[in-house]
Coordinates of C-alpha atoms in Angstrom, one line a residue:
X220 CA -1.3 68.9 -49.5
X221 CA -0.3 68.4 -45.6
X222 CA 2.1 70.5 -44.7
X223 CA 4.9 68.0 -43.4
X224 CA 4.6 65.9 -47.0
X225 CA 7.7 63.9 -47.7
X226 CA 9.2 66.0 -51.0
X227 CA 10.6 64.0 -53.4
X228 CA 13.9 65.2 -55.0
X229 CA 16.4 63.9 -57.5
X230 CA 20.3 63.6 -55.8
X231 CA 23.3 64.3 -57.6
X232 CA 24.4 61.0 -57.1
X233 CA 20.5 59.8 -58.3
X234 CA 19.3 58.6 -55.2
X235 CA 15.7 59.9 -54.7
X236 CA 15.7 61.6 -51.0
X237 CA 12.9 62.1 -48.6
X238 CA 13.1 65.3 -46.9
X239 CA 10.5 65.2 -43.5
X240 CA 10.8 66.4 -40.3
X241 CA 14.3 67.8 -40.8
X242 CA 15.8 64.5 -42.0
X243 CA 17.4 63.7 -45.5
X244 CA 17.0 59.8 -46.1
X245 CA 17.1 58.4 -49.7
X246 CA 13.8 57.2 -50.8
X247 CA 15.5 53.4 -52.1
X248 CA 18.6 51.3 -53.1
X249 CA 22.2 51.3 -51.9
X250 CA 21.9 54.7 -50.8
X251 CA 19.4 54.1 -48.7
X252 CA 21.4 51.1 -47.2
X253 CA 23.8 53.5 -45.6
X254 CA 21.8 56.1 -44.5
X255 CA 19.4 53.9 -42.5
X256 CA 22.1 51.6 -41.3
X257 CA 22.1 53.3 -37.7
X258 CA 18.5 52.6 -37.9
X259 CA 16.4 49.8 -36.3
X260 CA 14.2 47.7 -38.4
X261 CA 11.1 49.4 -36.9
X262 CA 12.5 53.0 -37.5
X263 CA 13.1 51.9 -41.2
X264 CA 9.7 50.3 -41.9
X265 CA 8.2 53.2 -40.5
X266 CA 10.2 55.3 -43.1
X267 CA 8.6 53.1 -46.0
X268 CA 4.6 53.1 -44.5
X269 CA 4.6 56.8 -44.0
X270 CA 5.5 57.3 -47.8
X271 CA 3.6 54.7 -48.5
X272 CA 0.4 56.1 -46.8
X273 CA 1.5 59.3 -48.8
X274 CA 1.4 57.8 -52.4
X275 CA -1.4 56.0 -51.3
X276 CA -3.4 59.5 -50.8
X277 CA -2.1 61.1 -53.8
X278 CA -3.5 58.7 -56.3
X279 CA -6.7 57.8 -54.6
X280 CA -5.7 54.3 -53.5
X281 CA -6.9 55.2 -49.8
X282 CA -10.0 57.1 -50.0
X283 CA -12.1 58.6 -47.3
X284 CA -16.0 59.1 -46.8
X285 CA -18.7 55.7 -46.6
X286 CA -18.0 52.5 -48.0
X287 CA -19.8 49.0 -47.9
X288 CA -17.5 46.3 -46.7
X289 CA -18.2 42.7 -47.3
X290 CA -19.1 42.5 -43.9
X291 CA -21.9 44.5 -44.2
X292 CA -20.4 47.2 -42.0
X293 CA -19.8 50.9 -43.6
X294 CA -15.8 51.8 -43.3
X295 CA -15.0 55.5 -43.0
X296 CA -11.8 54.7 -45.4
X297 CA -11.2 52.1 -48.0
X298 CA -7.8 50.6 -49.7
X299 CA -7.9 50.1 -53.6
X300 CA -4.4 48.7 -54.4
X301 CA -5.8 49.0 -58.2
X302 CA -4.9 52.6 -58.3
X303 CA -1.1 52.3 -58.6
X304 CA -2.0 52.1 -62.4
X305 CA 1.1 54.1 -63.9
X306 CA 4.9 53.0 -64.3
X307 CA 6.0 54.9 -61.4
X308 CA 3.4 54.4 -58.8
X309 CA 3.4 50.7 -59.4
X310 CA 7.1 50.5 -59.3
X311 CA 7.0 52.7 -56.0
X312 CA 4.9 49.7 -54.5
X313 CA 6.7 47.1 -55.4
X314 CA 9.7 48.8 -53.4
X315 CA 7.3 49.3 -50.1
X316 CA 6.6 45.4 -51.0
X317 CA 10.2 44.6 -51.1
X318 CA 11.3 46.6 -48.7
X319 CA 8.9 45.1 -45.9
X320 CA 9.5 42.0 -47.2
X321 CA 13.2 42.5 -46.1
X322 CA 12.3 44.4 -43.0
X323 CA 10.5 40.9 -41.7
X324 CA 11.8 37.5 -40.4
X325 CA 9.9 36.1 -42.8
X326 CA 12.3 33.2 -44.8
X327 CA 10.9 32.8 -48.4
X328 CA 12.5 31.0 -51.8
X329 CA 9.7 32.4 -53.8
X330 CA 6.8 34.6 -54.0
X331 CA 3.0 34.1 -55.4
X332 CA 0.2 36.1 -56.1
X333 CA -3.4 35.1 -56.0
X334 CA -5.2 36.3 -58.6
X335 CA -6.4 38.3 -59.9
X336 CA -5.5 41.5 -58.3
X337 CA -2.4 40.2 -57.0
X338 CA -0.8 39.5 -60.1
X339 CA 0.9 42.8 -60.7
X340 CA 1.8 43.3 -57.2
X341 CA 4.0 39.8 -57.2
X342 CA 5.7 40.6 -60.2
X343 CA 6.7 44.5 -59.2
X344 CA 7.6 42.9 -55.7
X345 CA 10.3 40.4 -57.5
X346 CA 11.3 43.1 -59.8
X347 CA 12.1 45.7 -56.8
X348 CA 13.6 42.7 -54.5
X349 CA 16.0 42.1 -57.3
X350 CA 16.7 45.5 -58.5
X351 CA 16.7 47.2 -54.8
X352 CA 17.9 44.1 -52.8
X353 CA 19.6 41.9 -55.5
X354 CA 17.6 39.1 -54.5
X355 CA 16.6 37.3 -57.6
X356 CA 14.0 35.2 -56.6
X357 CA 11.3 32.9 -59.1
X358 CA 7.8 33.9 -58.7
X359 CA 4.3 32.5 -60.0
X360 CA 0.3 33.1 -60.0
X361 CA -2.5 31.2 -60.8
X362 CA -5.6 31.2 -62.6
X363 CA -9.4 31.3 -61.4
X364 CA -9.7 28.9 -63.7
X365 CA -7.5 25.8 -64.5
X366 CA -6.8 25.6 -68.0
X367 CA -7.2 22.8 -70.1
X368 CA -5.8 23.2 -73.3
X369 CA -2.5 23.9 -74.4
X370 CA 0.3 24.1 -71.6
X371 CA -2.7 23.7 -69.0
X372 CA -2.6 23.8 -65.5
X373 CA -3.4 26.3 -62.5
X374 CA -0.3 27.9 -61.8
X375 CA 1.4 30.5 -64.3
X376 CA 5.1 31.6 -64.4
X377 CA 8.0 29.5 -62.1
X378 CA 7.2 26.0 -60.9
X379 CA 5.5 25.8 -57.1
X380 CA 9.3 24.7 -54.7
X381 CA 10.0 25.8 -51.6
X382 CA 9.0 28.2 -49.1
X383 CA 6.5 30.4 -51.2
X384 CA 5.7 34.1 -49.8
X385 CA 2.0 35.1 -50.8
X386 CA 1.7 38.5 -51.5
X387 CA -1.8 40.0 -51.6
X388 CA -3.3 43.7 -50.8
X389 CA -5.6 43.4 -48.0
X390 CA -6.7 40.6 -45.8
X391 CA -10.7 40.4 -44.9
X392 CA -12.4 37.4 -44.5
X393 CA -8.8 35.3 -45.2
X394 CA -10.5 33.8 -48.4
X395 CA -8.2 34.5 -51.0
X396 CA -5.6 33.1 -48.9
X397 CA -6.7 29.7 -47.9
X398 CA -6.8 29.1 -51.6
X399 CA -3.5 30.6 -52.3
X400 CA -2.0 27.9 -49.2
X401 CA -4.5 24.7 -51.1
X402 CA -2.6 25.9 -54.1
X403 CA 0.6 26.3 -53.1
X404 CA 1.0 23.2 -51.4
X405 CA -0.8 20.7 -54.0
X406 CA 1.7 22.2 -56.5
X407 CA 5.0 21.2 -54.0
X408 CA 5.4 24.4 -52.2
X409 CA 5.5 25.2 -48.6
X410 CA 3.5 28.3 -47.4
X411 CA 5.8 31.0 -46.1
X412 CA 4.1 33.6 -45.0
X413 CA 1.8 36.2 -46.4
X414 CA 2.8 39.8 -47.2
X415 CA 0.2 42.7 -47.6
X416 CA -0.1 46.4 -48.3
X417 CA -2.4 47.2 -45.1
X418 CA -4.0 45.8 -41.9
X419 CA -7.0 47.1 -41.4
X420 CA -6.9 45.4 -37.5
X421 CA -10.2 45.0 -37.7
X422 CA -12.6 42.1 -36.3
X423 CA -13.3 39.3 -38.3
X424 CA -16.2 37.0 -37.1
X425 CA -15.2 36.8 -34.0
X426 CA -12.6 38.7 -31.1
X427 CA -10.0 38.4 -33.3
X428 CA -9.4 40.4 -37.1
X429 CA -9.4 38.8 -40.0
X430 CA -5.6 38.8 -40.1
X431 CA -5.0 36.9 -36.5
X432 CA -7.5 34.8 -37.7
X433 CA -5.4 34.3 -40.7
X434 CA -2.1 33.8 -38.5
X435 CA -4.5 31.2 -36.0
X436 CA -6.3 29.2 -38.1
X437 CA -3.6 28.6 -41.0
X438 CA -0.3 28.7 -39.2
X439 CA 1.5 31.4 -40.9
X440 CA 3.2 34.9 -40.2
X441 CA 1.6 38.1 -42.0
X442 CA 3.3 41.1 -42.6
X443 CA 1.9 43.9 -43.5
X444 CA 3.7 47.4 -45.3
X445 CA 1.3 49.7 -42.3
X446 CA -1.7 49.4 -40.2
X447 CA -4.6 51.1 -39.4
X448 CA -2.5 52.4 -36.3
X449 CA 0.1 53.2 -38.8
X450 CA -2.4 55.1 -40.8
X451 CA -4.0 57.3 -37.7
X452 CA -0.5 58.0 -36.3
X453 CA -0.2 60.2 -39.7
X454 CA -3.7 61.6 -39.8
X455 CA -3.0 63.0 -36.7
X456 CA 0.4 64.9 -38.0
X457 CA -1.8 67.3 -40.5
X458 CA -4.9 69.1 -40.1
X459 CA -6.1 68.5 -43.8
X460 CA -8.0 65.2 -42.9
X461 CA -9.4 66.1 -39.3
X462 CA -13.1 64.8 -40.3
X463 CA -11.4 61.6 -41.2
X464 CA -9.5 60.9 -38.8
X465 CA -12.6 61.6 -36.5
X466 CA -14.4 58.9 -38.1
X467 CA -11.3 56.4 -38.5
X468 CA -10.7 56.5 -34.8
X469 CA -14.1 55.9 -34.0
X470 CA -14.3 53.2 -36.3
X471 CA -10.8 51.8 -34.7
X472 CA -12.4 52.4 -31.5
X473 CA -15.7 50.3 -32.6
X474 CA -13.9 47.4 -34.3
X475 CA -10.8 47.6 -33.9
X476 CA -8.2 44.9 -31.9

């Protein structure tokens, strides 16, 4: 394990704390409301990504070593969102969802998720924005295919009103989200925004990566829990992934923006 991992404890008071580089901060909730208060936004998201990055390591999520992209080009690292597969991993990420989601300036009524992978991550992200933030806010998903029987329809879960935030894991050729915007707004809605676990800052098929393509071509803000520079910045703190981080920055350095 690096040597400046954040060490999860248990409070007296049961707020989970985050002991790194000398500093107590509780890992979520109203606890952590006061002791970040004195912070800036940009202090506290950084807070979330690094234990983020750190979960994300521990249960294979974010690998490292040669992986095919859909673009043809071989990544030294790959994100797999599908491996916070237990209660408490999965309810850690909806908090880093929540929690970013209240960290932006991004005004949303509602969330969806485009599915199929997305499902679970819009439904912990309600469940954390209620429980952590008490905001109780609807959310919905639809299917690949619309139904035609029974209830029918696309869209599963609350009805489509609003400003809808789309919540996804990774953006790469912006697919996924030009059908979550069609489906969004034939249902009623107005797109919000899009929220996802991490920007690779990476070029899409042209100068710019796929997420400024994203933000260009279809008008709205993305957020994002870290980025690639996010993700370097810690690599460079421990010696256990020097290799990696080698080949990240050189891949940052290659196709980066």
């Amino acid at each position: 394990r690096p040597a400046q991992r954040t060490l999860m404890r248990q409070s007296a008071v049961g707020c989970a704390i985050l002991y790194q580089k000398g500093q107590c901060l509780p890992a979520s909730g109203p606890c952590l409301e006061k002791m970040i208060s004195g912070l800036s936004v940009q202090d506290e998201v950084r807070v979330y990504g690094t234990e983020f990055i750190e979960l994300a390591l521990e249960v294979g999520a974010l690998q490292f070593g040669k992986f095919k992209l859909k673009s043809g080009r071989i990544s030294p690292y790959f994100f797999n969102s599908g491996k916070f597969s237990t209660g408490y991993t999965t309810a850690k990420l909806g908090q880093y969802y929540a929690d970013t989601a209240m960290a932006s300036d991004v005004e949303f009524d509602m969330l969806f998720g485009p599915a199929y992978k997305s499902i679970p991550l819009v439904a912990i992200t309600a469940a954390a924005l209620a429980e952590q933030h008490g905001v109780n806010l609807p959310f919905c998903f639809n299917r690949k295919e619309i139904k035609v029987y029974g209830d029918g329809g696309e869209v599963i879960g609350a009805p489509v009103e609003g400003r809808v935030l789309i919540i996804d894991d990774v953006i790469t050729a912006g697919t996924s989200t030009r059908e979550a915007i069609a489906t969004i707004r034939q249902a009623g809605g107005e797109p919000a925004g899009a929220l996802i676990a991490l920007d690779r800052q990476e070029k899409g098929t042209g100068k710019l990566s796929a997420v400024q393509e994203t933000k260009q071509s279809l008008g709205i803000k993305v957020t994002s829990i870290v980025r690639l520079d996010d993700l370097i910045a810690y690599l460079e703190t421990t010696e256990d992934y020097v290799g990696s981080l080698e080949a990240v920055a050189e891949y940052r350095q290659r196709y980066g923006v």
